[in-house]
Amino acid sequence: MDSINSPRNKLLRLFPTPVESVALKGLYLNQQLHKLGTSSQPFVYSNFIASMEGRISLEHPQKKTFVVPKAIANLRDWRLFQELAAQADVLLTSGRYIRQLAQNVAQDILPISEQPAYADLIQWRQSQGLAPQPAIVIVSDSLNIPIPEALLKANRPLYVATGSEANQLRAQELKAKGIQIITAGTGLLVEGQKLIAALGQEGFTTIYSVAGPGVLKTLLAAQMLNRLYLTHALRILGGEPFDILVEGEQLDPPADFKLHSLYYDAVEKEKPSQIFGVYESVASKVPGAKG
């Protein structure tokens, strides 16, 4: 695959018109997401890569967990994933991802990556007055979370969001490790509106969900998602079991989106070409969200 810094670091912008060649590096960073939200109305966004038939994950061949398929994962999409993380005050993740970290099958410890290729993003955060790394919120109903030592020692705020009926013994064990507990639901499950309101009260204005379909559905059901970044890999995979963007009961009302921007990445060699789509929630009322 071409390096992010290669001369071919170009995409074709299809929308908004006019159609023109644009750089991949900085594509999402230039959207200035960290300026769109407030503590009373945080800006919430999420990101996925999917195959043409909609698979976002397949079961790991050795571990009983779901991971992004290697057949569509690529460094160009990962660069944009990191650019989205660079603009966040806080990352939403799931207990499943933390367990994957413990099993050593997760993509990374959690963005922003400290590899040299992403040093510019940490520098960018500092230039904007942001902390070197976003805070982390783990959404969990069971609180059965093996927190890796690397996260506990990472010098970034750690929270666990859960419902009011969560196991209090496990909650106390997490608190003893220096993790703050956010109660954001009346039962076992986290409720989207209460979660985002609680994070706003903590002073977070820009919230990036890097979790899977469960957390996405929680946000969509509460109309709390402002923007969806979706990479469409132009490859059909098949395979089961698998995850798609949203599963289970039908959303009522449905979550409607409008096209914000669209880019074609004509990748060469062994990887498929891909389309980077950015979609604005119709329910979004965040000032400046069209930027």
PDB file of C-alpha atoms in Angstrom:
ATOM      1  CA  MET A   1       0.000   0.000   0.000  1.00  0.00           C
ATOM      2  CA  ASP A   2       1.163   3.508  -0.765  1.00  0.00           C
ATOM      3  CA  SER A   3       2.645   5.478   2.102  1.00  0.00           C
ATOM      4  CA  ILE A   4       0.557   8.327   3.475  1.00  0.00           C
ATOM      5  CA  ASN A   5       3.476  10.620   2.675  1.00  0.00           C
ATOM      6  CA  SER A   6       3.979   9.367  -0.891  1.00  0.00           C
ATOM      7  CA  PRO A   7       3.495  11.600  -3.957  1.00  0.00           C
ATOM      8  CA  ARG A   8       0.228   9.737  -4.539  1.00  0.00           C
ATOM      9  CA  ASN A   9      -1.263  11.113  -1.338  1.00  0.00           C
ATOM     10  CA  LYS A  10      -4.338  12.305  -3.256  1.00  0.00           C
ATOM     11  CA  LEU A  11      -8.061  11.640  -3.332  1.00  0.00           C
ATOM     12  CA  LEU A  12     -10.775  12.688  -5.740  1.00  0.00           C
ATOM     13  CA  ARG A  13     -13.409  14.806  -4.032  1.00  0.00           C
ATOM     14  CA  LEU A  14     -16.779  13.889  -5.532  1.00  0.00           C
ATOM     15  CA  PHE A  15     -18.954  16.032  -3.258  1.00  0.00           C
ATOM     16  CA  PRO A  16     -19.325  18.890  -2.701  1.00  0.00           C
ATOM     17  CA  THR A  17     -18.640  19.930  -6.250  1.00  0.00           C
ATOM     18  CA  PRO A  18     -16.608  20.913  -8.152  1.00  0.00           C
ATOM     19  CA  VAL A  19     -14.859  17.553  -8.444  1.00  0.00           C
ATOM     20  CA  GLU A  20     -11.163  18.037  -7.704  1.00  0.00           C
ATOM     21  CA  SER A  21      -8.021  16.342  -6.391  1.00  0.00           C
ATOM     22  CA  VAL A  22      -7.398  16.817  -2.651  1.00  0.00           C
ATOM     23  CA  ALA A  23      -4.783  15.594  -0.166  1.00  0.00           C
ATOM     24  CA  LEU A  24      -5.529  12.636   2.088  1.00  0.00           C
ATOM     25  CA  LYS A  25      -3.287  13.831   4.905  1.00  0.00           C
ATOM     26  CA  GLY A  26      -5.183  16.501   6.823  1.00  0.00           C
ATOM     27  CA  LEU A  27      -8.504  15.715   5.118  1.00  0.00           C
ATOM     28  CA  TYR A  28     -10.477  15.204   8.339  1.00  0.00           C
ATOM     29  CA  LEU A  29      -8.204  17.291  10.560  1.00  0.00           C
ATOM     30  CA  ASN A  30      -9.113  20.356   8.510  1.00  0.00           C
ATOM     31  CA  GLN A  31     -12.773  19.982   9.489  1.00  0.00           C
ATOM     32  CA  GLN A  32     -11.978  21.533  12.896  1.00  0.00           C
ATOM     33  CA  LEU A  33     -14.411  19.323  14.788  1.00  0.00           C
ATOM     34  CA  HIS A  34     -13.035  20.476  18.135  1.00  0.00           C
ATOM     35  CA  LYS A  35     -14.684  23.855  17.553  1.00  0.00           C
ATOM     36  CA  LEU A  36     -18.211  22.612  16.804  1.00  0.00           C
ATOM     37  CA  GLY A  37     -19.498  21.583  20.237  1.00  0.00           C
ATOM     38  CA  THR A  38     -20.071  23.102  23.658  1.00  0.00           C
ATOM     39  CA  SER A  39     -20.335  21.555  27.112  1.00  0.00           C
ATOM     40  CA  SER A  40     -24.115  22.003  26.974  1.00  0.00           C
ATOM     41  CA  GLN A  41     -24.307  20.516  23.475  1.00  0.00           C
ATOM     42  CA  PRO A  42     -21.252  18.349  22.702  1.00  0.00           C
ATOM     43  CA  PHE A  43     -20.432  17.396  19.128  1.00  0.00           C
ATOM     44  CA  VAL A  44     -20.619  13.587  18.817  1.00  0.00           C
ATOM     45  CA  TYR A  45     -19.235  11.592  15.906  1.00  0.00           C
ATOM     46  CA  SER A  46     -18.315   8.038  15.004  1.00  0.00           C
ATOM     47  CA  ASN A  47     -16.341   6.194  12.329  1.00  0.00           C
ATOM     48  CA  PHE A  48     -16.406   2.759  10.666  1.00  0.00           C
ATOM     49  CA  ILE A  49     -14.930   0.934   7.708  1.00  0.00           C
ATOM     50  CA  ALA A  50     -17.223  -1.537   5.954  1.00  0.00           C
ATOM     51  CA  SER A  51     -17.089  -3.940   3.028  1.00  0.00           C
ATOM     52  CA  MET A  52     -19.478  -3.480   0.118  1.00  0.00           C
ATOM     53  CA  GLU A  53     -22.024  -5.840   1.685  1.00  0.00           C
ATOM     54  CA  GLY A  54     -21.828  -3.967   4.979  1.00  0.00           C
ATOM     55  CA  ARG A  55     -19.572  -6.088   7.191  1.00  0.00           C
ATOM     56  CA  ILE A  56     -17.660  -4.012   9.731  1.00  0.00           C
ATOM     57  CA  SER A  57     -16.150  -6.979  11.577  1.00  0.00           C
ATOM     58  CA  LEU A  58     -15.667 -10.737  11.415  1.00  0.00           C
ATOM     59  CA  GLU A  59     -14.872 -13.232  14.143  1.00  0.00           C
ATOM     60  CA  HIS A  60     -11.171 -13.555  14.933  1.00  0.00           C
ATOM     61  CA  PRO A  61      -9.899 -16.967  13.763  1.00  0.00           C
ATOM     62  CA  GLN A  62      -8.450 -17.856  17.185  1.00  0.00           C
ATOM     63  CA  LYS A  63     -10.161 -15.573  19.708  1.00  0.00           C
ATOM     64  CA  LYS A  64     -13.863 -15.414  20.529  1.00  0.00           C
ATOM     65  CA  THR A  65     -14.173 -11.780  19.537  1.00  0.00           C
ATOM     66  CA  PHE A  66     -14.929  -9.648  16.479  1.00  0.00           C
ATOM     67  CA  VAL A  67     -12.277  -7.564  14.712  1.00  0.00           C
ATOM     68  CA  VAL A  68     -12.016  -5.357  11.618  1.00  0.00           C
ATOM     69  CA  PRO A  69     -11.364  -7.723   8.669  1.00  0.00           C
ATOM     70  CA  LYS A  70      -7.745  -7.652   7.487  1.00  0.00           C
ATOM     71  CA  ALA A  71      -9.035  -7.736   3.912  1.00  0.00           C
ATOM     72  CA  ILE A  72     -10.326  -4.146   4.238  1.00  0.00           C
ATOM     73  CA  ALA A  73      -8.179  -2.613   7.006  1.00  0.00           C
ATOM     74  CA  ASN A  74      -5.552  -0.254   5.586  1.00  0.00           C
ATOM     75  CA  LEU A  75      -3.177   2.531   6.600  1.00  0.00           C
ATOM     76  CA  ARG A  76      -4.926   5.222   4.564  1.00  0.00           C
ATOM     77  CA  ASP A  77      -8.211   4.727   6.388  1.00  0.00           C
ATOM     78  CA  TRP A  78      -6.306   4.383   9.684  1.00  0.00           C
ATOM     79  CA  ARG A  79      -4.689   7.769   9.122  1.00  0.00           C
ATOM     80  CA  LEU A  80      -8.130   9.376   8.889  1.00  0.00           C
ATOM     81  CA  PHE A  81      -9.291   7.418  11.946  1.00  0.00           C
ATOM     82  CA  GLN A  82      -6.380   8.956  13.838  1.00  0.00           C
ATOM     83  CA  GLU A  83      -7.183  12.448  12.538  1.00  0.00           C
ATOM     84  CA  LEU A  84     -10.688  12.122  13.959  1.00  0.00           C
ATOM     85  CA  ALA A  85      -9.254  11.027  17.303  1.00  0.00           C
ATOM     86  CA  ALA A  86      -6.875  13.984  17.306  1.00  0.00           C
ATOM     87  CA  GLN A  87      -9.825  16.384  17.484  1.00  0.00           C
ATOM     88  CA  ALA A  88     -11.623  14.694  20.394  1.00  0.00           C
ATOM     89  CA  ASP A  89     -11.767  15.625  24.056  1.00  0.00           C
ATOM     90  CA  VAL A  90     -12.861  12.088  24.861  1.00  0.00           C
ATOM     91  CA  LEU A  91     -13.125   8.679  23.196  1.00  0.00           C
ATOM     92  CA  LEU A  92     -16.101   6.401  23.737  1.00  0.00           C
ATOM     93  CA  THR A  93     -15.137   2.740  23.662  1.00  0.00           C
ATOM     94  CA  SER A  94     -16.669  -0.525  24.856  1.00  0.00           C
ATOM     95  CA  GLY A  95     -15.878  -3.266  27.321  1.00  0.00           C
ATOM     96  CA  ARG A  96     -15.421  -5.566  24.329  1.00  0.00           C
ATOM     97  CA  TYR A  97     -12.600  -3.435  22.944  1.00  0.00           C
ATOM     98  CA  ILE A  98     -10.864  -3.317  26.334  1.00  0.00           C
ATOM     99  CA  ARG A  99     -11.068  -7.108  26.517  1.00  0.00           C
ATOM    100  CA  GLN A 100      -9.523  -7.222  23.015  1.00  0.00           C
ATOM    101  CA  LEU A 101      -6.661  -5.101  24.301  1.00  0.00           C
ATOM    102  CA  ALA A 102      -6.143  -7.626  27.077  1.00  0.00           C
ATOM    103  CA  GLN A 103      -6.117 -10.422  24.442  1.00  0.00           C
ATOM    104  CA  ASN A 104      -3.679  -8.442  22.259  1.00  0.00           C
ATOM    105  CA  VAL A 105      -6.005  -8.505  19.215  1.00  0.00           C
ATOM    106  CA  ALA A 106      -7.077  -4.825  19.196  1.00  0.00           C
ATOM    107  CA  GLN A 107      -5.852  -2.509  16.421  1.00  0.00           C
ATOM    108  CA  ASP A 108      -4.067  -0.189  18.837  1.00  0.00           C
ATOM    109  CA  ILE A 109      -4.065   0.634  22.538  1.00  0.00           C
ATOM    110  CA  LEU A 110      -6.411   3.541  21.693  1.00  0.00           C
ATOM    111  CA  PRO A 111      -5.730   6.509  19.491  1.00  0.00           C
ATOM    112  CA  ILE A 112      -3.921   8.765  19.154  1.00  0.00           C
ATOM    113  CA  SER A 113      -1.132   6.389  18.146  1.00  0.00           C
ATOM    114  CA  GLU A 114       2.305   7.242  19.521  1.00  0.00           C
ATOM    115  CA  GLN A 115       4.020   5.806  16.446  1.00  0.00           C
ATOM    116  CA  PRO A 116       6.232   8.337  14.602  1.00  0.00           C
ATOM    117  CA  ALA A 117       3.833   8.527  11.638  1.00  0.00           C
ATOM    118  CA  TYR A 118       1.250  10.219  13.871  1.00  0.00           C
ATOM    119  CA  ALA A 119       3.519  12.531  15.874  1.00  0.00           C
ATOM    120  CA  ASP A 120       2.133  15.482  13.907  1.00  0.00           C
ATOM    121  CA  LEU A 121      -1.320  14.821  15.369  1.00  0.00           C
ATOM    122  CA  ILE A 122      -0.108  14.985  18.962  1.00  0.00           C
ATOM    123  CA  GLN A 123       1.749  18.189  18.099  1.00  0.00           C
ATOM    124  CA  TRP A 124      -1.423  19.554  16.486  1.00  0.00           C
ATOM    125  CA  ARG A 125      -3.400  18.880  19.677  1.00  0.00           C
ATOM    126  CA  GLN A 126      -0.861  20.754  21.733  1.00  0.00           C
ATOM    127  CA  SER A 127      -0.979  23.680  19.306  1.00  0.00           C
ATOM    128  CA  GLN A 128      -4.753  23.817  19.826  1.00  0.00           C
ATOM    129  CA  GLY A 129      -4.464  23.794  23.619  1.00  0.00           C
ATOM    130  CA  LEU A 130      -5.707  20.194  23.921  1.00  0.00           C
ATOM    131  CA  ALA A 131      -4.258  17.471  26.131  1.00  0.00           C
ATOM    132  CA  PRO A 132      -1.720  15.162  24.442  1.00  0.00           C
ATOM    133  CA  GLN A 133      -4.306  12.350  24.483  1.00  0.00           C
ATOM    134  CA  PRO A 134      -8.122  12.314  24.734  1.00  0.00           C
ATOM    135  CA  ALA A 135      -9.788  10.992  27.861  1.00  0.00           C
ATOM    136  CA  ILE A 136     -11.339   7.515  27.638  1.00  0.00           C
ATOM    137  CA  VAL A 137     -14.885   6.458  28.534  1.00  0.00           C
ATOM    138  CA  ILE A 138     -15.635   2.723  28.558  1.00  0.00           C
ATOM    139  CA  VAL A 139     -19.335   1.918  28.122  1.00  0.00           C
ATOM    140  CA  SER A 140     -20.214  -1.279  29.992  1.00  0.00           C
ATOM    141  CA  ASP A 141     -23.230  -2.856  31.656  1.00  0.00           C
ATOM    142  CA  SER A 142     -21.386  -5.843  33.187  1.00  0.00           C
ATOM    143  CA  LEU A 143     -18.320  -3.897  34.439  1.00  0.00           C
ATOM    144  CA  ASN A 144     -16.373  -7.072  33.691  1.00  0.00           C
ATOM    145  CA  ILE A 145     -13.444  -5.123  32.279  1.00  0.00           C
ATOM    146  CA  PRO A 146      -9.798  -6.201  32.566  1.00  0.00           C
ATOM    147  CA  ILE A 147      -8.200  -2.748  32.387  1.00  0.00           C
ATOM    148  CA  PRO A 148      -4.685  -3.110  30.890  1.00  0.00           C
ATOM    149  CA  GLU A 149      -1.847  -1.672  32.953  1.00  0.00           C
ATOM    150  CA  ALA A 150      -0.786   0.382  29.937  1.00  0.00           C
ATOM    151  CA  LEU A 151      -4.066   2.312  30.112  1.00  0.00           C
ATOM    152  CA  LEU A 152      -3.864   2.791  33.873  1.00  0.00           C
ATOM    153  CA  LYS A 153      -0.367   4.243  33.493  1.00  0.00           C
ATOM    154  CA  ALA A 154      -1.121   6.336  30.398  1.00  0.00           C
ATOM    155  CA  ASN A 155      -1.730   9.586  32.292  1.00  0.00           C
ATOM    156  CA  ARG A 156      -5.108  10.213  30.677  1.00  0.00           C
ATOM    157  CA  PRO A 157      -8.483  10.396  32.462  1.00  0.00           C
ATOM    158  CA  LEU A 158     -10.341   7.067  32.541  1.00  0.00           C
ATOM    159  CA  TYR A 159     -14.088   6.728  33.037  1.00  0.00           C
ATOM    160  CA  VAL A 160     -16.537   3.829  32.955  1.00  0.00           C
ATOM    161  CA  ALA A 161     -20.143   4.638  32.028  1.00  0.00           C
ATOM    162  CA  THR A 162     -22.821   2.235  33.206  1.00  0.00           C
ATOM    163  CA  GLY A 163     -26.406   2.013  34.442  1.00  0.00           C
ATOM    164  CA  SER A 164     -27.636   2.589  37.986  1.00  0.00           C
ATOM    165  CA  GLU A 165     -28.221  -1.147  38.533  1.00  0.00           C
ATOM    166  CA  ALA A 166     -24.658  -2.171  37.669  1.00  0.00           C
ATOM    167  CA  ASN A 167     -22.689  -4.432  40.008  1.00  0.00           C
ATOM    168  CA  GLN A 168     -21.575  -2.112  42.800  1.00  0.00           C
ATOM    169  CA  LEU A 169     -18.726  -4.364  43.949  1.00  0.00           C
ATOM    170  CA  ARG A 170     -17.168  -4.218  40.485  1.00  0.00           C
ATOM    171  CA  ALA A 171     -17.760  -0.473  40.402  1.00  0.00           C
ATOM    172  CA  GLN A 172     -15.843  -0.068  43.659  1.00  0.00           C
ATOM    173  CA  GLU A 173     -12.995  -2.210  42.298  1.00  0.00           C
ATOM    174  CA  LEU A 174     -12.723   0.096  39.284  1.00  0.00           C
ATOM    175  CA  LYS A 175     -12.788   3.194  41.490  1.00  0.00           C
ATOM    176  CA  ALA A 176      -9.950   1.727  43.551  1.00  0.00           C
ATOM    177  CA  LYS A 177      -7.856   1.768  40.363  1.00  0.00           C
ATOM    178  CA  GLY A 178      -8.463   5.481  39.887  1.00  0.00           C
ATOM    179  CA  ILE A 179     -11.277   5.098  37.333  1.00  0.00           C
ATOM    180  CA  GLN A 180     -14.250   7.431  37.604  1.00  0.00           C
ATOM    181  CA  ILE A 181     -17.745   5.920  37.328  1.00  0.00           C
ATOM    182  CA  ILE A 182     -20.465   7.735  35.377  1.00  0.00           C
ATOM    183  CA  THR A 183     -24.043   6.590  35.990  1.00  0.00           C
ATOM    184  CA  ALA A 184     -25.927   7.209  32.747  1.00  0.00           C
ATOM    185  CA  GLY A 185     -28.964   4.936  32.790  1.00  0.00           C
ATOM    186  CA  THR A 186     -31.806   3.874  35.054  1.00  0.00           C
ATOM    187  CA  GLY A 187     -31.249   0.120  34.606  1.00  0.00           C
ATOM    188  CA  LEU A 188     -28.205  -1.891  33.595  1.00  0.00           C
ATOM    189  CA  LEU A 189     -27.763  -0.212  30.221  1.00  0.00           C
ATOM    190  CA  VAL A 190     -26.349   3.193  29.381  1.00  0.00           C
ATOM    191  CA  GLU A 191     -28.801   5.659  27.829  1.00  0.00           C
ATOM    192  CA  GLY A 192     -27.468   7.888  25.075  1.00  0.00           C
ATOM    193  CA  GLN A 193     -28.922  11.222  26.158  1.00  0.00           C
ATOM    194  CA  LYS A 194     -27.840  10.790  29.779  1.00  0.00           C
ATOM    195  CA  LEU A 195     -24.362   9.701  28.695  1.00  0.00           C
ATOM    196  CA  ILE A 196     -23.718  12.727  26.489  1.00  0.00           C
ATOM    197  CA  ALA A 197     -25.202  15.101  29.080  1.00  0.00           C
ATOM    198  CA  ALA A 198     -22.933  13.622  31.771  1.00  0.00           C
ATOM    199  CA  LEU A 199     -19.856  13.985  29.553  1.00  0.00           C
ATOM    200  CA  GLY A 200     -20.807  17.589  28.844  1.00  0.00           C
ATOM    201  CA  GLN A 201     -20.958  18.200  32.594  1.00  0.00           C
ATOM    202  CA  GLU A 202     -17.398  16.865  32.792  1.00  0.00           C
ATOM    203  CA  GLY A 203     -16.404  19.642  30.376  1.00  0.00           C
ATOM    204  CA  PHE A 204     -16.099  17.529  27.219  1.00  0.00           C
ATOM    205  CA  THR A 205     -17.277  19.277  24.059  1.00  0.00           C
ATOM    206  CA  THR A 206     -16.059  16.901  21.327  1.00  0.00           C
ATOM    207  CA  ILE A 207     -16.879  13.202  21.687  1.00  0.00           C
ATOM    208  CA  TYR A 208     -15.575  10.509  19.318  1.00  0.00           C
ATOM    209  CA  SER A 209     -17.195   7.078  19.508  1.00  0.00           C
ATOM    210  CA  VAL A 210     -14.686   4.394  18.515  1.00  0.00           C
ATOM    211  CA  ALA A 211     -16.902   1.604  19.862  1.00  0.00           C
ATOM    212  CA  GLY A 212     -18.913  -0.936  17.899  1.00  0.00           C
ATOM    213  CA  PRO A 213     -22.533  -1.285  16.791  1.00  0.00           C
ATOM    214  CA  GLY A 214     -23.958  -1.472  20.313  1.00  0.00           C
ATOM    215  CA  VAL A 215     -22.763   1.976  21.337  1.00  0.00           C
ATOM    216  CA  LEU A 216     -23.633   3.364  17.907  1.00  0.00           C
ATOM    217  CA  LYS A 217     -27.221   2.182  18.298  1.00  0.00           C
ATOM    218  CA  THR A 218     -27.398   3.724  21.774  1.00  0.00           C
ATOM    219  CA  LEU A 219     -26.373   7.089  20.309  1.00  0.00           C
ATOM    220  CA  LEU A 220     -28.659   6.811  17.282  1.00  0.00           C
ATOM    221  CA  ALA A 221     -31.698   5.797  19.343  1.00  0.00           C
ATOM    222  CA  ALA A 222     -31.247   8.908  21.487  1.00  0.00           C
ATOM    223  CA  GLN A 223     -30.510  11.137  18.445  1.00  0.00           C
ATOM    224  CA  MET A 224     -27.153  11.978  19.978  1.00  0.00           C
ATOM    225  CA  LEU A 225     -24.932  11.316  16.956  1.00  0.00           C
ATOM    226  CA  ASN A 226     -24.087  14.413  14.928  1.00  0.00           C
ATOM    227  CA  ARG A 227     -21.846  12.978  12.229  1.00  0.00           C
ATOM    228  CA  LEU A 228     -20.950   9.544  10.834  1.00  0.00           C
ATOM    229  CA  TYR A 229     -17.692   8.873   8.979  1.00  0.00           C
ATOM    230  CA  LEU A 230     -18.000   5.707   6.914  1.00  0.00           C
ATOM    231  CA  THR A 231     -15.285   4.243   4.708  1.00  0.00           C
ATOM    232  CA  HIS A 232     -16.749   1.974   2.022  1.00  0.00           C
ATOM    233  CA  ALA A 233     -14.095  -0.552   0.950  1.00  0.00           C
ATOM    234  CA  LEU A 234     -14.929  -1.643  -2.602  1.00  0.00           C
ATOM    235  CA  ARG A 235     -14.587  -5.331  -1.802  1.00  0.00           C
ATOM    236  CA  ILE A 236     -17.150  -8.033  -0.978  1.00  0.00           C
ATOM    237  CA  LEU A 237     -16.059 -10.369   1.812  1.00  0.00           C
ATOM    238  CA  GLY A 238     -18.746 -12.798   2.918  1.00  0.00           C
ATOM    239  CA  GLY A 239     -18.040 -14.783   6.070  1.00  0.00           C
ATOM    240  CA  GLU A 240     -19.866 -15.267   9.344  1.00  0.00           C
ATOM    241  CA  PRO A 241     -20.517 -14.506  12.090  1.00  0.00           C
ATOM    242  CA  PHE A 242     -20.164 -10.793  11.470  1.00  0.00           C
ATOM    243  CA  ASP A 243     -21.179  -7.331  12.656  1.00  0.00           C
ATOM    244  CA  ILE A 244     -22.957  -4.638  10.676  1.00  0.00           C
ATOM    245  CA  LEU A 245     -23.457  -0.992  11.691  1.00  0.00           C
ATOM    246  CA  VAL A 246     -26.680  -1.554  13.644  1.00  0.00           C
ATOM    247  CA  GLU A 247     -28.425  -4.767  14.671  1.00  0.00           C
ATOM    248  CA  GLY A 248     -31.473  -5.791  16.694  1.00  0.00           C
ATOM    249  CA  GLU A 249     -34.746  -3.920  16.994  1.00  0.00           C
ATOM    250  CA  GLN A 250     -35.723  -1.326  14.415  1.00  0.00           C
ATOM    251  CA  LEU A 251     -34.871   2.274  15.256  1.00  0.00           C
ATOM    252  CA  ASP A 252     -38.003   4.324  15.900  1.00  0.00           C
ATOM    253  CA  PRO A 253     -37.751   6.889  14.462  1.00  0.00           C
ATOM    254  CA  PRO A 254     -35.147   5.903  11.854  1.00  0.00           C
ATOM    255  CA  ALA A 255     -31.869   7.840  11.893  1.00  0.00           C
ATOM    256  CA  ASP A 256     -31.743  10.027   8.773  1.00  0.00           C
ATOM    257  CA  PHE A 257     -28.556  11.518   7.335  1.00  0.00           C
ATOM    258  CA  LYS A 258     -27.558  13.895   4.576  1.00  0.00           C
ATOM    259  CA  LEU A 259     -24.322  13.801   2.613  1.00  0.00           C
ATOM    260  CA  HIS A 260     -21.653  16.127   3.964  1.00  0.00           C
ATOM    261  CA  SER A 261     -18.741  15.084   1.705  1.00  0.00           C
ATOM    262  CA  LEU A 262     -17.555  12.176  -0.438  1.00  0.00           C
ATOM    263  CA  TYR A 263     -14.050  11.187  -1.595  1.00  0.00           C
ATOM    264  CA  TYR A 264     -12.785   8.426  -3.909  1.00  0.00           C
ATOM    265  CA  ASP A 265      -9.470   6.776  -3.080  1.00  0.00           C
ATOM    266  CA  ALA A 266      -8.178   4.821  -6.082  1.00  0.00           C
ATOM    267  CA  VAL A 267      -5.855   2.546  -4.113  1.00  0.00           C
ATOM    268  CA  GLU A 268      -3.419   0.479  -6.137  1.00  0.00           C
ATOM    269  CA  LYS A 269      -1.758  -2.915  -5.669  1.00  0.00           C
ATOM    270  CA  GLU A 270      -3.297  -5.563  -3.397  1.00  0.00           C
ATOM    271  CA  LYS A 271      -5.839  -3.444  -1.481  1.00  0.00           C
ATOM    272  CA  PRO A 272      -9.289  -2.403  -2.740  1.00  0.00           C
ATOM    273  CA  SER A 273     -10.162   1.128  -3.700  1.00  0.00           C
ATOM    274  CA  GLN A 274     -12.392   2.872  -1.200  1.00  0.00           C
ATOM    275  CA  ILE A 275     -14.808   5.733  -0.733  1.00  0.00           C
ATOM    276  CA  PHE A 276     -14.658   8.021   2.289  1.00  0.00           C
ATOM    277  CA  GLY A 277     -18.182   9.179   3.090  1.00  0.00           C
ATOM    278  CA  VAL A 278     -19.083  11.813   5.664  1.00  0.00           C
ATOM    279  CA  TYR A 279     -22.737  11.971   6.706  1.00  0.00           C
ATOM    280  CA  GLU A 280     -24.477  14.636   8.786  1.00  0.00           C
ATOM    281  CA  SER A 281     -27.350  13.631  11.029  1.00  0.00           C
ATOM    282  CA  VAL A 282     -30.594  15.333  10.052  1.00  0.00           C
ATOM    283  CA  ALA A 283     -31.393  15.532  13.781  1.00  0.00           C
ATOM    284  CA  SER A 284     -28.127  17.423  14.421  1.00  0.00           C
ATOM    285  CA  LYS A 285     -28.632  20.925  15.784  1.00  0.00           C
ATOM    286  CA  VAL A 286     -25.019  21.763  16.609  1.00  0.00           C
ATOM    287  CA  PRO A 287     -24.085  25.302  15.469  1.00  0.00           C
ATOM    288  CA  GLY A 288     -21.488  25.287  12.738  1.00  0.00           C
ATOM    289  CA  ALA A 289     -21.953  21.574  11.970  1.00  0.00           C
ATOM    290  CA  LYS A 290     -21.922  22.253   8.223  1.00  0.00           C
ATOM    291  CA  GLY A 291     -18.279  23.307   8.351  1.00  0.00           C
TER     292      GLY A 291
END
